[in-house]
């Protein structure tokens, strides 16, 4: 599993906007795309944890807000059989998305890993896709940074 230094270094590129609180819901996270890069980075970390928890089953990450205005975008996690993210994990997504600093993010990530008894030696597999919105490439870059930092 990832070293803390790799996560902190990558997270510095995607700071959480001050004074913002994010909430994962049935449709994942949805907002103005300019606010989404820190959230997508943190969702990438959670996707890796989810896959490891499920012994390397594939977790999907979808970046889209198909029926929203062009300046919006969203991100959601998809469980191995194509179903929505298990409800209890929505709270974990919200926790990581709202960590106030890079260090707080690492602490929350490590706590989740410990509390959920995630096996660090387990491999993680994450697939991702996006729609054609202009913000897509930038958001995919944030996701890939998280996956790399988490050795996924």
PDB file of N, CA and C in Angstrom, residues 54-114:
ATOM      1  N   UNK A  54     -12.063  -5.460  -0.774  1.00  0.00           N
ATOM      2  CA  UNK A  54     -12.781  -6.533  -1.475  1.00  0.00           C
ATOM      3  C   UNK A  54     -11.803  -7.476  -2.184  1.00  0.00           C
ATOM      4  N   UNK A  55     -10.585  -7.576  -1.635  1.00  0.00           N
ATOM      5  CA  UNK A  55      -9.573  -8.521  -2.143  1.00  0.00           C
ATOM      6  C   UNK A  55      -9.259  -8.346  -3.624  1.00  0.00           C
ATOM      7  N   UNK A  56      -9.156  -7.091  -4.046  1.00  0.00           N
ATOM      8  CA  UNK A  56      -8.730  -6.800  -5.410  1.00  0.00           C
ATOM      9  C   UNK A  56      -9.827  -6.797  -6.452  1.00  0.00           C
ATOM     10  N   UNK A  57     -11.097  -6.864  -6.025  1.00  0.00           N
ATOM     11  CA  UNK A  57     -12.169  -6.752  -7.010  1.00  0.00           C
ATOM     12  C   UNK A  57     -12.118  -5.360  -7.644  1.00  0.00           C
ATOM     13  N   UNK A  58     -12.584  -5.273  -8.864  1.00  0.00           N
ATOM     14  CA  UNK A  58     -12.521  -4.016  -9.603  1.00  0.00           C
ATOM     15  C   UNK A  58     -13.571  -3.040  -9.084  1.00  0.00           C
ATOM     16  N   UNK A  59     -13.121  -1.824  -8.826  1.00  0.00           N
ATOM     17  CA  UNK A  59     -13.998  -0.710  -8.450  1.00  0.00           C
ATOM     18  C   UNK A  59     -13.962   0.292  -9.597  1.00  0.00           C
ATOM     19  N   UNK A  60     -15.108   0.829  -9.937  1.00  0.00           N
ATOM     20  CA  UNK A  60     -15.189   1.815 -11.009  1.00  0.00           C
ATOM     21  C   UNK A  60     -15.295   3.222 -10.465  1.00  0.00           C
ATOM     22  N   UNK A  61     -14.719   4.151 -11.201  1.00  0.00           N
ATOM     23  CA  UNK A  61     -14.879   5.577 -10.916  1.00  0.00           C
ATOM     24  C   UNK A  61     -15.386   6.217 -12.196  1.00  0.00           C
ATOM     25  N   UNK A  62     -16.511   6.900 -12.091  1.00  0.00           N
ATOM     26  CA  UNK A  62     -17.114   7.562 -13.255  1.00  0.00           C
ATOM     27  C   UNK A  62     -17.138   9.055 -13.015  1.00  0.00           C
ATOM     28  N   UNK A  63     -16.586   9.798 -13.962  1.00  0.00           N
ATOM     29  CA  UNK A  63     -16.597  11.262 -13.890  1.00  0.00           C
ATOM     30  C   UNK A  63     -17.581  11.738 -14.954  1.00  0.00           C
ATOM     31  N   UNK A  64     -18.715  12.239 -14.482  1.00  0.00           N
ATOM     32  CA  UNK A  64     -19.770  12.705 -15.388  1.00  0.00           C
ATOM     33  C   UNK A  64     -20.833  13.476 -14.615  1.00  0.00           C
ATOM     34  N   UNK A  65     -21.487  14.344 -15.312  1.00  0.00           N
ATOM     35  CA  UNK A  65     -22.687  15.025 -14.816  1.00  0.00           C
ATOM     36  C   UNK A  65     -23.582  15.222 -16.034  1.00  0.00           C
ATOM     37  N   UNK A  66     -23.957  14.137 -16.633  1.00  0.00           N
ATOM     38  CA  UNK A  66     -24.515  14.112 -17.982  1.00  0.00           C
ATOM     39  C   UNK A  66     -25.674  15.066 -18.242  1.00  0.00           C
ATOM     40  N   UNK A  67     -26.525  15.286 -17.276  1.00  0.00           N
ATOM     41  CA  UNK A  67     -27.698  16.137 -17.526  1.00  0.00           C
ATOM     42  C   UNK A  67     -27.586  17.497 -16.855  1.00  0.00           C
ATOM     43  N   UNK A  68     -26.420  17.827 -16.356  1.00  0.00           N
ATOM     44  CA  UNK A  68     -26.216  19.104 -15.681  1.00  0.00           C
ATOM     45  C   UNK A  68     -25.592  20.110 -16.648  1.00  0.00           C
ATOM     46  N   UNK A  69     -25.566  21.391 -16.258  1.00  0.00           N
ATOM     47  CA  UNK A  69     -24.949  22.402 -17.127  1.00  0.00           C
ATOM     48  C   UNK A  69     -23.474  22.070 -17.419  1.00  0.00           C
ATOM     49  N   UNK A  70     -22.942  22.553 -18.532  1.00  0.00           N
ATOM     50  CA  UNK A  70     -21.575  22.208 -18.950  1.00  0.00           C
ATOM     51  C   UNK A  70     -20.471  22.539 -17.938  1.00  0.00           C
ATOM     52  N   UNK A  71     -20.669  23.544 -17.102  1.00  0.00           N
ATOM     53  CA  UNK A  71     -19.641  23.902 -16.119  1.00  0.00           C
ATOM     54  C   UNK A  71     -19.641  22.988 -14.900  1.00  0.00           C
ATOM     55  N   UNK A  72     -20.622  22.125 -14.802  1.00  0.00           N
ATOM     56  CA  UNK A  72     -20.696  21.179 -13.688  1.00  0.00           C
ATOM     57  C   UNK A  72     -19.986  19.885 -14.068  1.00  0.00           C
ATOM     58  N   UNK A  73     -19.691  19.096 -13.055  1.00  0.00           N
ATOM     59  CA  UNK A  73     -19.236  17.735 -13.273  1.00  0.00           C
ATOM     60  C   UNK A  73     -19.466  16.970 -11.992  1.00  0.00           C
ATOM     61  N   UNK A  74     -19.184  15.696 -12.004  1.00  0.00           N
ATOM     62  CA  UNK A  74     -19.403  14.870 -10.836  1.00  0.00           C
ATOM     63  C   UNK A  74     -18.509  13.658 -10.873  1.00  0.00           C
ATOM     64  N   UNK A  75     -18.480  12.960  -9.745  1.00  0.00           N
ATOM     65  CA  UNK A  75     -17.710  11.724  -9.652  1.00  0.00           C
ATOM     66  C   UNK A  75     -18.457  10.771  -8.735  1.00  0.00           C
ATOM     67  N   UNK A  76     -18.485   9.513  -9.155  1.00  0.00           N
ATOM     68  CA  UNK A  76     -19.109   8.502  -8.301  1.00  0.00           C
ATOM     69  C   UNK A  76     -18.331   7.207  -8.418  1.00  0.00           C
ATOM     70  N   UNK A  77     -18.466   6.410  -7.381  1.00  0.00           N
ATOM     71  CA  UNK A  77     -17.835   5.095  -7.324  1.00  0.00           C
ATOM     72  C   UNK A  77     -18.854   4.029  -7.673  1.00  0.00           C
ATOM     73  N   UNK A  78     -18.374   2.980  -8.325  1.00  0.00           N
ATOM     74  CA  UNK A  78     -19.233   1.877  -8.734  1.00  0.00           C
ATOM     75  C   UNK A  78     -18.630   0.590  -8.180  1.00  0.00           C
ATOM     76  N   UNK A  79     -19.447  -0.179  -7.484  1.00  0.00           N
ATOM     77  CA  UNK A  79     -18.987  -1.433  -6.893  1.00  0.00           C
ATOM     78  C   UNK A  79     -18.806  -2.517  -7.963  1.00  0.00           C
ATOM     79  N   UNK A  80     -18.207  -3.652  -7.601  1.00  0.00           N
ATOM     80  CA  UNK A  80     -17.775  -4.643  -8.585  1.00  0.00           C
ATOM     81  C   UNK A  80     -18.840  -5.184  -9.543  1.00  0.00           C
ATOM     82  N   UNK A  81     -20.053  -5.284  -9.115  1.00  0.00           N
ATOM     83  CA  UNK A  81     -21.094  -5.820 -10.002  1.00  0.00           C
ATOM     84  C   UNK A  81     -21.866  -4.713 -10.726  1.00  0.00           C
ATOM     85  N   UNK A  82     -21.326  -3.492 -10.718  1.00  0.00           N
ATOM     86  CA  UNK A  82     -21.966  -2.373 -11.398  1.00  0.00           C
ATOM     87  C   UNK A  82     -22.979  -1.636 -10.553  1.00  0.00           C
ATOM     88  N   UNK A  83     -23.094  -2.037  -9.298  1.00  0.00           N
ATOM     89  CA  UNK A  83     -24.069  -1.386  -8.421  1.00  0.00           C
ATOM     90  C   UNK A  83     -23.480  -0.125  -7.784  1.00  0.00           C
ATOM     91  N   UNK A  84     -24.369   0.671  -7.204  1.00  0.00           N
ATOM     92  CA  UNK A  84     -23.933   1.872  -6.501  1.00  0.00           C
ATOM     93  C   UNK A  84     -22.994   1.479  -5.365  1.00  0.00           C
ATOM     94  N   UNK A  85     -22.164   2.431  -4.965  1.00  0.00           N
ATOM     95  CA  UNK A  85     -21.271   2.228  -3.829  1.00  0.00           C
ATOM     96  C   UNK A  85     -22.095   1.819  -2.605  1.00  0.00           C
ATOM     97  N   UNK A  86     -21.598   0.825  -1.879  1.00  0.00           N
ATOM     98  CA  UNK A  86     -22.275   0.391  -0.651  1.00  0.00           C
ATOM     99  C   UNK A  86     -22.506   1.610   0.245  1.00  0.00           C
ATOM    100  N   UNK A  87     -23.711   1.728   0.787  1.00  0.00           N
ATOM    101  CA  UNK A  87     -24.119   2.910   1.543  1.00  0.00           C
ATOM    102  C   UNK A  87     -23.181   3.314   2.660  1.00  0.00           C
ATOM    103  N   UNK A  88     -22.652   2.357   3.403  1.00  0.00           N
ATOM    104  CA  UNK A  88     -21.759   2.710   4.515  1.00  0.00           C
ATOM    105  C   UNK A  88     -20.486   3.400   4.020  1.00  0.00           C
ATOM    106  N   UNK A  89     -20.102   3.142   2.774  1.00  0.00           N
ATOM    107  CA  UNK A  89     -18.889   3.754   2.226  1.00  0.00           C
ATOM    108  C   UNK A  89     -19.118   5.190   1.775  1.00  0.00           C
ATOM    109  N   UNK A  90     -20.368   5.608   1.617  1.00  0.00           N
ATOM    110  CA  UNK A  90     -20.640   7.008   1.278  1.00  0.00           C
ATOM    111  C   UNK A  90     -20.098   7.934   2.362  1.00  0.00           C
ATOM    112  N   UNK A  91     -20.231   7.526   3.616  1.00  0.00           N
ATOM    113  CA  UNK A  91     -19.702   8.341   4.726  1.00  0.00           C
ATOM    114  C   UNK A  91     -18.182   8.427   4.657  1.00  0.00           C
ATOM    115  N   UNK A  92     -17.526   7.343   4.248  1.00  0.00           N
ATOM    116  CA  UNK A  92     -16.066   7.378   4.128  1.00  0.00           C
ATOM    117  C   UNK A  92     -15.640   8.341   3.022  1.00  0.00           C
ATOM    118  N   UNK A  93     -16.391   8.359   1.927  1.00  0.00           N
ATOM    119  CA  UNK A  93     -16.102   9.296   0.839  1.00  0.00           C
ATOM    120  C   UNK A  93     -16.235  10.731   1.333  1.00  0.00           C
ATOM    121  N   UNK A  94     -17.279  10.986   2.094  1.00  0.00           N
ATOM    122  CA  UNK A  94     -17.498  12.331   2.640  1.00  0.00           C
ATOM    123  C   UNK A  94     -16.378  12.713   3.593  1.00  0.00           C
ATOM    124  N   UNK A  95     -15.949  11.774   4.434  1.00  0.00           N
ATOM    125  CA  UNK A  95     -14.861  12.043   5.382  1.00  0.00           C
ATOM    126  C   UNK A  95     -13.585  12.426   4.653  1.00  0.00           C
ATOM    127  N   UNK A  96     -13.186  11.634   3.672  1.00  0.00           N
ATOM    128  CA  UNK A  96     -11.952  11.952   2.940  1.00  0.00           C
ATOM    129  C   UNK A  96     -12.085  13.270   2.183  1.00  0.00           C
ATOM    130  N   UNK A  97     -13.224  13.501   1.543  1.00  0.00           N
ATOM    131  CA  UNK A  97     -13.408  14.732   0.767  1.00  0.00           C
ATOM    132  C   UNK A  97     -13.320  15.976   1.626  1.00  0.00           C
ATOM    133  N   UNK A  98     -13.650  15.863   2.900  1.00  0.00           N
ATOM    134  CA  UNK A  98     -13.671  17.031   3.779  1.00  0.00           C
ATOM    135  C   UNK A  98     -12.461  17.144   4.697  1.00  0.00           C
ATOM    136  N   UNK A  99     -11.473  16.277   4.541  1.00  0.00           N
ATOM    137  CA  UNK A  99     -10.250  16.413   5.350  1.00  0.00           C
ATOM    138  C   UNK A  99      -9.652  17.782   5.072  1.00  0.00           C
ATOM    139  N   UNK A 100      -9.325  18.497   6.132  1.00  0.00           N
ATOM    140  CA  UNK A 100      -8.979  19.914   6.016  1.00  0.00           C
ATOM    141  C   UNK A 100      -7.568  20.197   5.516  1.00  0.00           C
ATOM    142  N   UNK A 101      -6.705  19.200   5.501  1.00  0.00           N
ATOM    143  CA  UNK A 101      -5.318  19.411   5.075  1.00  0.00           C
ATOM    144  C   UNK A 101      -4.775  18.101   4.518  1.00  0.00           C
ATOM    145  N   UNK A 102      -3.601  18.177   3.921  1.00  0.00           N
ATOM    146  CA  UNK A 102      -2.971  16.957   3.399  1.00  0.00           C
ATOM    147  C   UNK A 102      -2.696  15.975   4.534  1.00  0.00           C
ATOM    148  N   UNK A 103      -2.221  16.475   5.654  1.00  0.00           N
ATOM    149  CA  UNK A 103      -1.935  15.615   6.804  1.00  0.00           C
ATOM    150  C   UNK A 103      -3.227  15.003   7.355  1.00  0.00           C
ATOM    151  N   UNK A 104      -4.277  15.807   7.455  1.00  0.00           N
ATOM    152  CA  UNK A 104      -5.566  15.300   7.931  1.00  0.00           C
ATOM    153  C   UNK A 104      -6.108  14.238   6.970  1.00  0.00           C
ATOM    154  N   UNK A 105      -5.890  14.428   5.676  1.00  0.00           N
ATOM    155  CA  UNK A 105      -6.309  13.429   4.696  1.00  0.00           C
ATOM    156  C   UNK A 105      -5.566  12.114   4.917  1.00  0.00           C
ATOM    157  N   UNK A 106      -4.259  12.187   5.085  1.00  0.00           N
ATOM    158  CA  UNK A 106      -3.475  10.974   5.321  1.00  0.00           C
ATOM    159  C   UNK A 106      -3.929  10.269   6.592  1.00  0.00           C
ATOM    160  N   UNK A 107      -4.178  11.032   7.643  1.00  0.00           N
ATOM    161  CA  UNK A 107      -4.640  10.439   8.898  1.00  0.00           C
ATOM    162  C   UNK A 107      -5.993   9.755   8.719  1.00  0.00           C
ATOM    163  N   UNK A 108      -6.904  10.396   7.998  1.00  0.00           N
ATOM    164  CA  UNK A 108      -8.231   9.800   7.755  1.00  0.00           C
ATOM    165  C   UNK A 108      -8.098   8.545   6.895  1.00  0.00           C
ATOM    166  N   UNK A 109      -7.254   8.578   5.889  1.00  0.00           N
ATOM    167  CA  UNK A 109      -7.012   7.422   5.018  1.00  0.00           C
ATOM    168  C   UNK A 109      -6.449   6.257   5.834  1.00  0.00           C
ATOM    169  N   UNK A 110      -5.448   6.539   6.655  1.00  0.00           N
ATOM    170  CA  UNK A 110      -4.850   5.486   7.474  1.00  0.00           C
ATOM    171  C   UNK A 110      -5.839   4.933   8.498  1.00  0.00           C
ATOM    172  N   UNK A 111      -6.653   5.804   9.076  1.00  0.00           N
ATOM    173  CA  UNK A 111      -7.656   5.364  10.047  1.00  0.00           C
ATOM    174  C   UNK A 111      -8.686   4.447   9.382  1.00  0.00           C
ATOM    175  N   UNK A 112      -9.158   4.846   8.202  1.00  0.00           N
ATOM    176  CA  UNK A 112     -10.099   3.991   7.479  1.00  0.00           C
ATOM    177  C   UNK A 112      -9.474   2.637   7.172  1.00  0.00           C
ATOM    178  N   UNK A 113      -8.237   2.661   6.725  1.00  0.00           N
ATOM    179  CA  UNK A 113      -7.549   1.415   6.399  1.00  0.00           C
ATOM    180  C   UNK A 113      -7.471   0.492   7.615  1.00  0.00           C
ATOM    181  N   UNK A 114      -7.158   1.071   8.762  1.00  0.00           N
ATOM    182  CA  UNK A 114      -7.073   0.286   9.997  1.00  0.00           C
ATOM    183  C   UNK A 114      -8.450  -0.173  10.463  1.00  0.00           C
TER     184      UNK A 114
END
